Every structure is written in structure tokens, then in C-alpha cells.
Short mmCIF file of C-alpha atoms and ligand atoms in Angstrom, two decimals:
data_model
loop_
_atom_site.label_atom_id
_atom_site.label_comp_id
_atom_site.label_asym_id
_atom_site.label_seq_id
_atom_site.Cartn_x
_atom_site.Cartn_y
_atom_site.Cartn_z
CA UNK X 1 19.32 6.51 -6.47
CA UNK X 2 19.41 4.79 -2.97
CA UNK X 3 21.80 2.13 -2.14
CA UNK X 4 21.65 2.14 1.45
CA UNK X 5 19.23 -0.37 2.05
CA UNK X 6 21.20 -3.84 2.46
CA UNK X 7 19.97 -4.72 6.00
CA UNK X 8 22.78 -7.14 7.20
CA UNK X 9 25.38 -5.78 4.05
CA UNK X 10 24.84 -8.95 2.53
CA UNK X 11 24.85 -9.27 -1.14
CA UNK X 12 21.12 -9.81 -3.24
CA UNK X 13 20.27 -12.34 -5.21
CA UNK X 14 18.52 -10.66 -8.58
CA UNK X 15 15.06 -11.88 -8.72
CA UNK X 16 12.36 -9.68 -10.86
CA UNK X 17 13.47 -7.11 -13.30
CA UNK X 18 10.86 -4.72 -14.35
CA UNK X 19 12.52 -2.77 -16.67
CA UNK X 20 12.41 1.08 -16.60
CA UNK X 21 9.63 2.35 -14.22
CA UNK X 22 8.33 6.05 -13.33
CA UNK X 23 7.36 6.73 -9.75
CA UNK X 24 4.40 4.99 -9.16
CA UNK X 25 2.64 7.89 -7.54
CA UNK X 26 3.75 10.00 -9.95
CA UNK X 27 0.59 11.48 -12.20
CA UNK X 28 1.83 14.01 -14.07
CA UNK X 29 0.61 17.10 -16.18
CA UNK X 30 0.76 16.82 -20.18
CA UNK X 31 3.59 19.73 -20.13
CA UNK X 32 5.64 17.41 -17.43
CA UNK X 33 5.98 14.31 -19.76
CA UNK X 34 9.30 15.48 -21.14
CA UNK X 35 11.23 15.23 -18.21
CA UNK X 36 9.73 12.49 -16.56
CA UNK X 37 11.76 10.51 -14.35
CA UNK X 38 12.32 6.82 -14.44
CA UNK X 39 14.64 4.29 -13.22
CA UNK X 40 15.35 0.53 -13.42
CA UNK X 41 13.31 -1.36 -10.95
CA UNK X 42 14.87 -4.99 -9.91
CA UNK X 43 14.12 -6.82 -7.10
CA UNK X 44 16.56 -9.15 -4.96
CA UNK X 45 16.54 -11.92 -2.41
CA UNK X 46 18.92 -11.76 0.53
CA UNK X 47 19.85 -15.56 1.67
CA UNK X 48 21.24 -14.08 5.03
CA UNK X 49 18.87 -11.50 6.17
CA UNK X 50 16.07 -13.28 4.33
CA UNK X 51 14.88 -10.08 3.02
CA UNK X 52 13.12 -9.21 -0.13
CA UNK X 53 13.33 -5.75 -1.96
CA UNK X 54 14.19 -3.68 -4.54
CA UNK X 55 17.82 -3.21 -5.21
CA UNK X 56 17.54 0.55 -5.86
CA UNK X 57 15.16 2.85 -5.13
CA UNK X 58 14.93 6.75 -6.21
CA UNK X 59 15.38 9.28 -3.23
CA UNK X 60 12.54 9.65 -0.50
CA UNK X 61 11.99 13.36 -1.26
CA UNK X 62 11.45 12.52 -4.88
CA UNK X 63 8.84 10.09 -4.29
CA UNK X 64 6.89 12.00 -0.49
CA UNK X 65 6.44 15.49 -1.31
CA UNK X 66 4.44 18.84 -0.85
CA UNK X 67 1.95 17.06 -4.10
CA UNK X 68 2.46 13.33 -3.03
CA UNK X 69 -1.01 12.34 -4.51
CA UNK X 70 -2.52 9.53 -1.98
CA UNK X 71 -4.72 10.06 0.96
CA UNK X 72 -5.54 7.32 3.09
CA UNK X 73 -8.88 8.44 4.01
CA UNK X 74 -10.32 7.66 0.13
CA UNK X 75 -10.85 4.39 0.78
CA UNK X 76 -13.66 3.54 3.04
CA UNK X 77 -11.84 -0.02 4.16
CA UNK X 78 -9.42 1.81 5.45
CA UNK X 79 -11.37 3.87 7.43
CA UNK X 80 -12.89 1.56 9.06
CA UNK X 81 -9.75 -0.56 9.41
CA UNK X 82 -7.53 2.34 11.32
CA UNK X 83 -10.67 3.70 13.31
CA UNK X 84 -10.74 -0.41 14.43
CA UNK X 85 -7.11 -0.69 15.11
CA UNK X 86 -7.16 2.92 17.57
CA UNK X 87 -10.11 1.27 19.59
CA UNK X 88 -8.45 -1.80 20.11
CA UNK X 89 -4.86 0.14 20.88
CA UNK X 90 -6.55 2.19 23.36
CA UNK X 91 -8.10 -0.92 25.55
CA UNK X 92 -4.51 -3.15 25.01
CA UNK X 93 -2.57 -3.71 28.20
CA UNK X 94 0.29 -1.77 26.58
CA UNK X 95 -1.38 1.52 27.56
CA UNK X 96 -0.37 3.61 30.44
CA UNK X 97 -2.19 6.38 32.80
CA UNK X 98 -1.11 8.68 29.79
CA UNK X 99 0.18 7.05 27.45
CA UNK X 100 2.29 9.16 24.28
CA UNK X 101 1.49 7.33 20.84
CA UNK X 102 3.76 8.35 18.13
CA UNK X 103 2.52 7.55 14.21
CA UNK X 104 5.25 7.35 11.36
CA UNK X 105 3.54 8.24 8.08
CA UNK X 106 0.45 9.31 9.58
CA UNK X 107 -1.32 10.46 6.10
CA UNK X 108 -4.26 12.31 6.46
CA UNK X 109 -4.82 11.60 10.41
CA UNK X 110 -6.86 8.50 9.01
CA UNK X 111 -5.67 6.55 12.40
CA UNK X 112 -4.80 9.41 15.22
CA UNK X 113 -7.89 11.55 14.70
CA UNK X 114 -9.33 8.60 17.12
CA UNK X 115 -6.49 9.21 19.47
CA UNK X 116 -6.17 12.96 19.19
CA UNK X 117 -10.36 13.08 19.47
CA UNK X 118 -9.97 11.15 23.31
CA UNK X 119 -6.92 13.88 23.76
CA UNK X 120 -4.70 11.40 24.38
CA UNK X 121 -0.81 12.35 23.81
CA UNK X 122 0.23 11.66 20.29
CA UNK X 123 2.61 12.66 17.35
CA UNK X 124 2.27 12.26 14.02
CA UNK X 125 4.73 12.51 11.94
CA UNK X 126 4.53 12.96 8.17
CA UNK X 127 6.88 14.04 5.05
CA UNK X 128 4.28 14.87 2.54
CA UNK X 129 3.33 18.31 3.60
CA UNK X 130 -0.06 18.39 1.81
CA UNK X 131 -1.03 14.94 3.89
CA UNK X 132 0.38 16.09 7.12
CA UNK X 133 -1.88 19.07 6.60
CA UNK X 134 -5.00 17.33 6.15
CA UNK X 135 -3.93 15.55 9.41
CA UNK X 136 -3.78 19.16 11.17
CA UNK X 137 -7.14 19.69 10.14
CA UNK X 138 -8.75 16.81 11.61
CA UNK X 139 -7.25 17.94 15.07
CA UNK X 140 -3.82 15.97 14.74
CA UNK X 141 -0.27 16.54 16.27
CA UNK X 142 1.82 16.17 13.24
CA UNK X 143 5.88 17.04 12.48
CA UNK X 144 6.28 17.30 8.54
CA UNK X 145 9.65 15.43 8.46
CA UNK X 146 11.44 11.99 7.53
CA UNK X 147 11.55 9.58 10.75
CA UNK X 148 15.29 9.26 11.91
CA UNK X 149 17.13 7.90 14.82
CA UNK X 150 18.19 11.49 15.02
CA UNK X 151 14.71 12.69 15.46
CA UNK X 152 14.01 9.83 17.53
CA UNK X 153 16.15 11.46 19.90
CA UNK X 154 14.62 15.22 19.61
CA UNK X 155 10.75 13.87 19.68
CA UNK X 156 11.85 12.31 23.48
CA UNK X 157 13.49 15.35 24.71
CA UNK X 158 10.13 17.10 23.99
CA UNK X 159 8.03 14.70 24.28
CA UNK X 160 9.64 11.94 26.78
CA UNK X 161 9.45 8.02 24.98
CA UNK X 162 6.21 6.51 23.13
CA UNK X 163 4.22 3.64 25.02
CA UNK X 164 3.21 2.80 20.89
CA UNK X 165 4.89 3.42 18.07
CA UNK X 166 2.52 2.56 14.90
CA UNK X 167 3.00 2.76 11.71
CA UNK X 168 0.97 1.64 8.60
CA UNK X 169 2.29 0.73 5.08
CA UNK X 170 4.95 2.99 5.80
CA UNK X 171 8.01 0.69 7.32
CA UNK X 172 8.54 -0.82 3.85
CA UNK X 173 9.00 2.57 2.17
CA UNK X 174 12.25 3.28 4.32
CA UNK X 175 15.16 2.84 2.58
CA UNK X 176 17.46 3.03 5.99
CA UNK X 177 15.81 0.84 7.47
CA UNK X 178 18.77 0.14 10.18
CA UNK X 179 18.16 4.02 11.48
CA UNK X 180 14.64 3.22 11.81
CA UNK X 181 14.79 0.51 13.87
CA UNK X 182 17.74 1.95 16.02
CA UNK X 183 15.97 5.61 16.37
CA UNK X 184 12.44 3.43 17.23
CA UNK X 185 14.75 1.30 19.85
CA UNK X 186 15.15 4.22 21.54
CA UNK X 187 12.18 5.80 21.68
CA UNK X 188 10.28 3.47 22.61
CA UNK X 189 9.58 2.92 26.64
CA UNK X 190 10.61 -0.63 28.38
CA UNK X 191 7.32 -1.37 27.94
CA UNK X 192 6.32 0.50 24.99
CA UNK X 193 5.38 -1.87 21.51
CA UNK X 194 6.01 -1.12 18.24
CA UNK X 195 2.80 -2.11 15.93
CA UNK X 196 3.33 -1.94 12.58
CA UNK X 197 1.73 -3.22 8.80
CA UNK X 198 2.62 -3.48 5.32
CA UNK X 199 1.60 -5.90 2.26
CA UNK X 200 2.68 -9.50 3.23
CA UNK X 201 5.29 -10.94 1.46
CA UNK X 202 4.01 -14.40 1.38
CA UNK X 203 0.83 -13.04 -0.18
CA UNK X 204 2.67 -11.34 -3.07
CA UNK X 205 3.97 -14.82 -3.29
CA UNK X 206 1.10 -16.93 -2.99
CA UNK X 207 -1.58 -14.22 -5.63
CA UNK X 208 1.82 -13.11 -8.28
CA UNK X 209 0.70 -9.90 -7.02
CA UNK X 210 3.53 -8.03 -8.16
CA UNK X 211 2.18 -5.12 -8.61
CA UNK X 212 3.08 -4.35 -4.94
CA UNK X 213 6.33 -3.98 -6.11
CA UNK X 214 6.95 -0.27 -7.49
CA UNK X 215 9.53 2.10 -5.72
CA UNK X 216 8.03 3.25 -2.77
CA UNK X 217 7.71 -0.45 -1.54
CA UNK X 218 11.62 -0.88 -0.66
CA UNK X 219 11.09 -3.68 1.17
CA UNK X 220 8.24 -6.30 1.08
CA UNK X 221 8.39 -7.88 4.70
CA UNK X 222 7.88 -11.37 6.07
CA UNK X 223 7.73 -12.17 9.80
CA UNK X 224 11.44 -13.95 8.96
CA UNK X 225 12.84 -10.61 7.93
CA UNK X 226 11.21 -8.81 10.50
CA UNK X 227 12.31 -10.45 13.65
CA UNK X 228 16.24 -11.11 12.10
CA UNK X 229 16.00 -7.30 11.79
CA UNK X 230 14.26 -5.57 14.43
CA UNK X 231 16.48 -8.29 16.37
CA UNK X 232 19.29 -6.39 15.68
CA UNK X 233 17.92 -3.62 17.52
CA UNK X 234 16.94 -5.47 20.74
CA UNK X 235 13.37 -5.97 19.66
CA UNK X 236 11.73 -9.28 19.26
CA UNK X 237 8.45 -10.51 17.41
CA UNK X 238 5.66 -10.72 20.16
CA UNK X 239 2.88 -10.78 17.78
CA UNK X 240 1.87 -11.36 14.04
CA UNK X 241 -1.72 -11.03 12.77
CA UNK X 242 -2.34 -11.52 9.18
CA UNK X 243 -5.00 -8.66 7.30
CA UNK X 244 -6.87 -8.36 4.92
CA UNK X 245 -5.74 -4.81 3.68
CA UNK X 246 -3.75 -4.21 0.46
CA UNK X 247 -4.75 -7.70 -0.73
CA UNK X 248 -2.89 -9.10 2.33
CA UNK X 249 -1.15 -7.37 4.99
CA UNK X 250 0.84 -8.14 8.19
CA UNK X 251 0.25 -6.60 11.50
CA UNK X 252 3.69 -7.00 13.00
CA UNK X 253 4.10 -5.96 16.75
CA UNK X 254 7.73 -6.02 18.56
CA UNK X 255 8.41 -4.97 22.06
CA UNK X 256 11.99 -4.54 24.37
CA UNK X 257 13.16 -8.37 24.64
CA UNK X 258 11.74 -10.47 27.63
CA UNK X 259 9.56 -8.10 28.53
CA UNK X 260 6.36 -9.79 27.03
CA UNK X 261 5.07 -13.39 26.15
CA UNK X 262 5.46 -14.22 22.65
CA UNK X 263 1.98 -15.47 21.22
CA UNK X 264 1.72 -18.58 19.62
CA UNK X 265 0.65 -17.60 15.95
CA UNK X 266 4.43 -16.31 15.90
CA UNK X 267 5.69 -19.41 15.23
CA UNK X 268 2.83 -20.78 13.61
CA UNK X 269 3.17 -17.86 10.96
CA UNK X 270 7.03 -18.25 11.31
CA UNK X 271 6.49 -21.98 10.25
CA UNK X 272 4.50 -21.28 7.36
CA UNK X 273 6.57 -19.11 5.64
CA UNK X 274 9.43 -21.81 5.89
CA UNK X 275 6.92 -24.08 4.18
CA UNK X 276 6.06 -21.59 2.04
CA UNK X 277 9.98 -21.73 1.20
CA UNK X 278 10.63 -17.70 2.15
CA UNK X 279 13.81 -18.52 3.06
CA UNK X 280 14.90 -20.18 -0.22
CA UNK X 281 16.42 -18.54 -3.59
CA UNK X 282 14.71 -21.07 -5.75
CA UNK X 283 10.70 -19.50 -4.49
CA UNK X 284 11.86 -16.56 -5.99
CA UNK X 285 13.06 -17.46 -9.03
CA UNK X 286 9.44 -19.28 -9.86
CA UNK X 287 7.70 -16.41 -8.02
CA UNK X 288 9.42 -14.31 -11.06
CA UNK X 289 8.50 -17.17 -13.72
CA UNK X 290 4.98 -16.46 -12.53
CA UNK X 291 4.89 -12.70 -12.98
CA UNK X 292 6.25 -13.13 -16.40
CA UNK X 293 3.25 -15.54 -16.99
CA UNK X 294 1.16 -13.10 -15.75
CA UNK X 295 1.69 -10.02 -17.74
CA UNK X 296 1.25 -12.50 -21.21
CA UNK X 297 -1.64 -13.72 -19.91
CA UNK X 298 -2.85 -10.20 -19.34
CA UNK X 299 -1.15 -8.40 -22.77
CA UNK X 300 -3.56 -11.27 -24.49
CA UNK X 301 -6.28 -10.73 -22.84
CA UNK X 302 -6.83 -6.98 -23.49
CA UNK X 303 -5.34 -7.10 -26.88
CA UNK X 304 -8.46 -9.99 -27.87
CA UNK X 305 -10.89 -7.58 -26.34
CA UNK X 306 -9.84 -5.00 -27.84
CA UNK X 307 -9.73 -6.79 -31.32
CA UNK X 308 -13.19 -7.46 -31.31
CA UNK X 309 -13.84 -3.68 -30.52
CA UNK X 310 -14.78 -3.43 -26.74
CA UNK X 311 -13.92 -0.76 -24.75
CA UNK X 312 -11.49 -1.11 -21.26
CA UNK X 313 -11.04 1.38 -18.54
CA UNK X 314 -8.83 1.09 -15.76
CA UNK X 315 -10.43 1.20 -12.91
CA UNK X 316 -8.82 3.25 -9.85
CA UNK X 317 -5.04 5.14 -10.85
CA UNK X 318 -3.54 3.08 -7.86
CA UNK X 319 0.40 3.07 -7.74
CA UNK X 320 0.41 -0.40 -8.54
CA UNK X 321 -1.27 -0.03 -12.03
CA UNK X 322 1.91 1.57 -12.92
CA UNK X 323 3.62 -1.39 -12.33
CA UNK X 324 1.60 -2.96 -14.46
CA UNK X 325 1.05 -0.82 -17.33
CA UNK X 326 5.16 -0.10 -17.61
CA UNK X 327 6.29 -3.90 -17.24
CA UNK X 328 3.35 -5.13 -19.44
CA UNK X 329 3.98 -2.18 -22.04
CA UNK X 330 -0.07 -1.22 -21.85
CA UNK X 331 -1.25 2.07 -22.55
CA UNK X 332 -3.90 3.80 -24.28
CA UNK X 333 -3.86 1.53 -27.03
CA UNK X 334 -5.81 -1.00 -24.48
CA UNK X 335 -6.99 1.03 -21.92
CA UNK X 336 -8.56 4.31 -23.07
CA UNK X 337 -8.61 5.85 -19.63
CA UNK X 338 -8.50 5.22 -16.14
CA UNK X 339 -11.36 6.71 -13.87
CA UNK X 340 -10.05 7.55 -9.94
CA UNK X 341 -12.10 8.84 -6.96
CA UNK X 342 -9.16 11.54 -5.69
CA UNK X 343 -9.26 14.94 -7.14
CA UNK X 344 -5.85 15.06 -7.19
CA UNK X 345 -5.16 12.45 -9.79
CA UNK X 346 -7.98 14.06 -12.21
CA UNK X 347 -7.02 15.29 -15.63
CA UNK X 348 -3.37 14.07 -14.71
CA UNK X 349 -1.94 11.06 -17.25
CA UNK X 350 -0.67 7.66 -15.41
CA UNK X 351 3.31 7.55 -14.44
CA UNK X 352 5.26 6.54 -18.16
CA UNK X 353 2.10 5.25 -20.20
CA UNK X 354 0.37 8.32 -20.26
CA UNK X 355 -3.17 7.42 -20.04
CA UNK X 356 -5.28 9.88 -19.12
CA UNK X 357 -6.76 9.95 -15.45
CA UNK X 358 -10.60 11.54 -15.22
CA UNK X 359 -13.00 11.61 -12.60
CA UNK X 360 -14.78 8.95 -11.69
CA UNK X 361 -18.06 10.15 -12.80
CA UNK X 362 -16.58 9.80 -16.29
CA UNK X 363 -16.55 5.68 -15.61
CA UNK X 364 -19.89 5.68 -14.97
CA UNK X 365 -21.49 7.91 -17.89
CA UNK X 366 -19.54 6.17 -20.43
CA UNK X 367 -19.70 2.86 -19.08
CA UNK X 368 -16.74 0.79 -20.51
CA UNK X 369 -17.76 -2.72 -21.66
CA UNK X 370 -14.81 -3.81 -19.44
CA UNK X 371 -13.01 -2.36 -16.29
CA UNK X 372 -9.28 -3.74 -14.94
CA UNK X 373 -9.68 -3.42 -11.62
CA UNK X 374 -6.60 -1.80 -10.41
CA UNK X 375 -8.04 -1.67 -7.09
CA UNK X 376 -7.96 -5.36 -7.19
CA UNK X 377 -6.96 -4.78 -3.24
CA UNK X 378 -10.35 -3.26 -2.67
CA UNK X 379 -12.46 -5.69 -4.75
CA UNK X 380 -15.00 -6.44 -2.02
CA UNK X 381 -15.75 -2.66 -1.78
CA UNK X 382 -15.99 -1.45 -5.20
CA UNK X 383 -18.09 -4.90 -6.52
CA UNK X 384 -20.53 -4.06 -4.17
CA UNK X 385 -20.42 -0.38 -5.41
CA UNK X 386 -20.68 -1.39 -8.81
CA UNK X 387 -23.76 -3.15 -9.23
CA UNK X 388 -25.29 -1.27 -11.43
CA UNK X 389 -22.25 -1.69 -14.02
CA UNK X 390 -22.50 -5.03 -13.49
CA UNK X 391 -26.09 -5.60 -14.08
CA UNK X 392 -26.08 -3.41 -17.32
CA UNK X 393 -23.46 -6.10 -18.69
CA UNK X 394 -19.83 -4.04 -17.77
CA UNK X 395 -17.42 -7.00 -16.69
CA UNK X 396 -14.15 -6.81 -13.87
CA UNK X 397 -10.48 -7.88 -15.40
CA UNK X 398 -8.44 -8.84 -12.57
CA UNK X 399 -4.91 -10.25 -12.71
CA UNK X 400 -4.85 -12.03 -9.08
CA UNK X 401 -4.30 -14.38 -8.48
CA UNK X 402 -4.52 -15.30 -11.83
CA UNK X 403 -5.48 -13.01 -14.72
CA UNK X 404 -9.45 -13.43 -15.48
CA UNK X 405 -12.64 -11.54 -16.25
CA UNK X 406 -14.59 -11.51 -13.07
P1 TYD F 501 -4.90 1.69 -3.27
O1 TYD F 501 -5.05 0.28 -3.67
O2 TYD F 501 -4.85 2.00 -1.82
O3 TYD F 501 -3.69 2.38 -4.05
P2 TYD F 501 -2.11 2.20 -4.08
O4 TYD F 501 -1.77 1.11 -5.07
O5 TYD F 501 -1.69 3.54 -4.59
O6 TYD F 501 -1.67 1.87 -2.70
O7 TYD F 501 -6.12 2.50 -3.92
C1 TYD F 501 -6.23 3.90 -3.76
C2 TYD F 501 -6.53 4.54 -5.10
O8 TYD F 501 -7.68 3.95 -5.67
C3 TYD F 501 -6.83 6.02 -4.96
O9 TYD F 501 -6.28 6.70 -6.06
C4 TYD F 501 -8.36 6.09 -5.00
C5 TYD F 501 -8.70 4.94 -5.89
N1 TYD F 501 -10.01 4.34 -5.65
C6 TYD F 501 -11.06 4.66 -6.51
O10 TYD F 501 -10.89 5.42 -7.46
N2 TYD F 501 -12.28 4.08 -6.26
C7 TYD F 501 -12.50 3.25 -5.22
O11 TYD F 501 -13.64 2.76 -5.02
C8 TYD F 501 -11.41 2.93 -4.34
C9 TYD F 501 -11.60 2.00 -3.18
C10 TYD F 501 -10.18 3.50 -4.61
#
């Protein structure tokens, strides 16, 4: 276990606890169930950093390794998200005559293939060796390590410093945060930016979506906890642009202070989230009154479904359904199986619950009378994909913001 990740050293005030949880990307084989590996996943509220996160989390190389089971470029949304965000990179007045872009947690190349394609000067780099090899393939620069201030300092003797440093739901899984910050300090040029995005915290809030909670996420950011600490590290909060990825993201960018105007929706977003009450104890505490709500509301729901003899598949093995299935004590009992697009997953069984994972084709030959939608995050995407089901009479569980049949 990590217990490195106090930004300021203050202490945390206990919010959620989730009980005992298995890695939430961690599908396993029927012969691996015995020694599967769990620990106790609690969250916590820091009054002086104003950060929210968990207070342990397992060790990175448990959790990104050479079988770490998500690629970026399964989700169409996202493709067309990252290929939008390299466009609009590329034409910002933060690029140079040739500019170096660094990515941390680059995946599959889903974002740099759109730099590396214009041969511009770029690094990816990437723990998961299977991912960062898929990045190779599509024609991406990629180092198969863990970010560190230390090789922060050995990517600019090579490479000199980054006019952008980007990185996408990434930041949040970084237990050592402070070296992060301090190694991206560094390498970034006086007039370099760091852009960066990961689930919002004040969504979570606002949709009980709490199944963005699970042990990669070490952190679930706000602007708040942002600029106190990228502050620390000399960087302020130029920008913040809400999105509409993983059912509500933040785009955070942070340059060298002074050197740019600060946009307006800083503050405005800044504002908000003291309205929102991000900054108080007591938003937590009901936050966690909610998710408790939640999974009864849910537990009763599939149990009178399944009393009356339905069928339920879970739709999409995301790494959030874990979160789900362990706190809410689901498994096959309710849901008989849960279908996934990524080959990867198939014929695995989910993280502690142990239902099985099968293709997706499986979903629609034996066409469940309901589906929880897992994938809740991609709901615009898959309801339009799943017409058919829903025309033939198959109904959508969701739990946010509230649990319902769609
Ligand atoms: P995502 O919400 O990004 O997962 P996570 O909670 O792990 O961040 O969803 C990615 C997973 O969902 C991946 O296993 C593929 C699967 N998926 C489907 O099976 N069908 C779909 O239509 C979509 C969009 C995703």
C-alpha cells in the first residue's frame, strides 16, 4: 500500500468507505481467483489542501502493467475527443517553430498519433508496456516508464523542455503527486502549458457517481485542489474547461506564473465549486449519505427484477462496475454476465464478484431483458448503438444520477 499521497501533509477527514475492493482493472482468469488481491478502499477530505482521494492506494506497478487491460482507442468518443483536442493544440498560441509535446499516460497513441502523423516532436510516455506498444505501432515516440521529476530531468537532457505537457485521465492516478508537479515544473519551457483532464470532482458530487472512485483514481480533482497544488510548484490555473468525457471531466491548463492572462471561467468555475461547498467537510459527509442511498436503491432494484424472473447483463466490464458490484455485494446472482467490446477482458471474470466477462456478440444473441449500463459515461454512444435492443423491448439500468430503468 501507498501512503505517500497527502499533498500539503495535512491530515484527511474519512469520508466513503467501500469496504474491501480488488483492482478495478483487474479481470482475472478462473485459476487466478485464489490469490486475488484486495484492499480497503476509503476516501478522505483534506480541509487544508482541499483535496479529495483515497487514503490508500495499492502500488502503481500492481495496478499499470505488461496486461493492464484498457485501451483508450475502444471507445469511439474518445477518439474523436483526443483527435479534437491535437487539432486545437496544434493552432493554440502556445506552439512554437518546433514545438516538443510530451504525453504522460499516452495509452494506445489515441492523442499523439495526430502529432506524431504532422512529425511534430513528441514523447509519449507510458508504464503499461502492452499500451505503450500499441502506441509504437501507430507511429508514436513512447518511453515505457513511470513519470518522475527524476525523469523529468533525463527527457530534457535528450530532448531539451516541452512547449505542452498533456496528459489525460492520468494526473489523478499518481500517487506522488508532489514529484509530478515538481518534475513537470521543470520541464516545462517559460512558456510551455501544462493541459491536463480527469473526472470532475464536482460532477461525482453533483450525479453520486461514485463509481469513479476505485484505486487507480487517487485523487478526484477540483479546480480548488488544482491551483493550491500546482501552486506549490510555481504554476497557476490559466484555464478550466468543463467536458463531457467520463460523465464529466475537467480540462485543467497551468502555465509558469505571470506569464499568461488568466481567463475568466477560472473564477467563474472557482466560484461554483465554493457554492457547490467543495471546500467544506459537511458536502462530503452527505455526498457519502447519497452513495449509501444509492447502492439500496440499486440492490432493490435488481433483486425485484430478478424475482419476477428477468434476465440482467452488465453492460461494458468498465473499472467502475467493480466499484459497484464489490460495495453493493452484486454478483452473478443478479447479473448473469457482463458483455465488453475489448478482447482482452473476454472469457476473464470481473475483479472480486466473479462474473463472467464474454464478448459482446454474446449481449446481443441472447438479448437480456435488462442491461446496467456500466458505461453509463458513454450513454449517448451506446443508446444510439443499441436500437435494436431497445426496440425488441431490452431496457437500460442506470444508477446516475439516480438509480432508474432508462
Ligand atoms: P470506460 O467507461 O472508459 O471504462 P473505465 O471505467 O474502465 O474507465 O469504458 C471502457 C470499457 O467499456 C472498455 O472495457 C470497453 C467497454 N465498452 C463496451 O464494451 N462497449 C461500448 O460501446 C463502449 C463505449 C465501451
Amino acid at each position: 500500500m501507498n501512503k505517500f499521497c497527502r499533498v500539503d501533509g495535512s491530515e484527511l477527514i474519512p469520508v466513503n468507505d467501500f469496504g474491501l475492493q480488488p483492482l478495478g482493472n483487474g479481470f482475472l482468469l478462473p485459476e487466478q481467483t485464489s490469490d486475488e488481491y484486495f484492499f480497503s478502499m476509503q476516501t478522505g477530505f483534506s480541509q487544508s489542501s482541499l483535496m479529495f482521494q483515497l487514503l490508500d492506494q495499492p502500488n502503481p506497478e500492481q495496478m499499470f502493467h505488461e496486461n493492464y487491460a484498457f485501451f483508450s482507442s475502444t471507445s469511439l468518443q474518445m477518439s474523436h475527443h483526443f483527435k479534437k483536442f491535437a487539432d486545437g493544440i496544434l493552432e493554440s498560441k502556445f506552439i512554437t517553430d518546433d514545438p516538443f509535446i510530451v504525453e504522460l499516460g499516452c495509452n494506445d497513441g489515441i492523442m499523439l498519433k495526430h502529432i506524431a502523423s504532422k512529425s511534430i516532436r513528441h514523447l509519449g510516455i507510458e508504464p503499461s508496456v502492452n499500451t505503450a506498444l500499441e502506441a509504437n505501432k501507430v507511429g508514436v515516440n513512447t518511453l515505457s516508464e513511470f513519470f518522475s521529476s527524476e525523469l523529468a530531468t533525463k527527457v530534457q537532457s535528450k530532448h531539451g523542455q516541452a512547449d505542452v505537457i498533456f496528459s489525460a485521465n492520468v494526473m489523478c492516478h499518481i500517487p506522488d503527486i508532489n514529484d509530478i508537479a515538481s518534475g513537470i515544473s521543470d520541464l516545462l519551457k517559460k512558456s510551455g502549458v501544462l493541459v491536463f483532464e480527469d473526472p470532475y470532482l464536482g460532477d461525482v458530487i453533483k450525479k453520486t457517481s461514485y463509481d469513479q472512485i476505485y484505486d487507480e483514481h487517487v485523487f478526484l480533482f477540483s479546480a480548488l485542489s488544482v491551483s493550491n497544488l500546482f501552486s506549490r510548484y510555481g504554476l497557476e490555473l490559466i484555464n478550466a474547461e468543463p467536458q463531457k468525457t467520463h460523465g464529466g471531466s475537467m480540462r485543467y491548463t497551468l502555465a509558469h506564473k505571470g506569464v499568461y492572462p488568466i481567463e475568466e471561467n477560472v473564477q467563474t468555475i472557482l466560484q461554483a465549486e465554493l457554492e457547490l461547498g467543495l471546500d467544506k467537510a459537511e458536502t462530503y459527509k452527505a455526498f457519502d449519505e447519497n452513495v449509501r442511498k444509492s447502492k439500496n436503491d440499486l440492490v432493490k432494484l435488481l433483486s425485484d427484477i430478478k424475482s419476477i424472473g428477468k434476465s440482467i447483463a452488465g453492460y461494458a466490464a468498465t473499472s467502475k462496475s467493480t466499484t459497484i458490484l464489490n460495495y453493493c455485494g452484486i454478483g452473478g446472482d443478479l447479473i448473469d454476465y457482463i458483455c465488453d467490446t475489448t478482447p482482452l477482458k473476454h472469457n476473464t471474470l470481473s475483479p472480486g464478484m466473479h462474473i463472467p466477462v464474454v464478448p459482446y456478440q454474446d449481449f446481443l444473441d441472447r438479448k437480456p431483458d435488462y442491461a446496467f449500463l456500466f458505461a453509463w459515461n458513454h450513454a449517448e454512444e451506446i443508446l444510439a448503438k443499441e436500437n435494436t435492443y431497445l426496440q425488441g423491448g431490452g431496457k437500460f439500468i442506470t444508477h446516475v444520477p439516480s438509480v432508474n430503468v432508462l
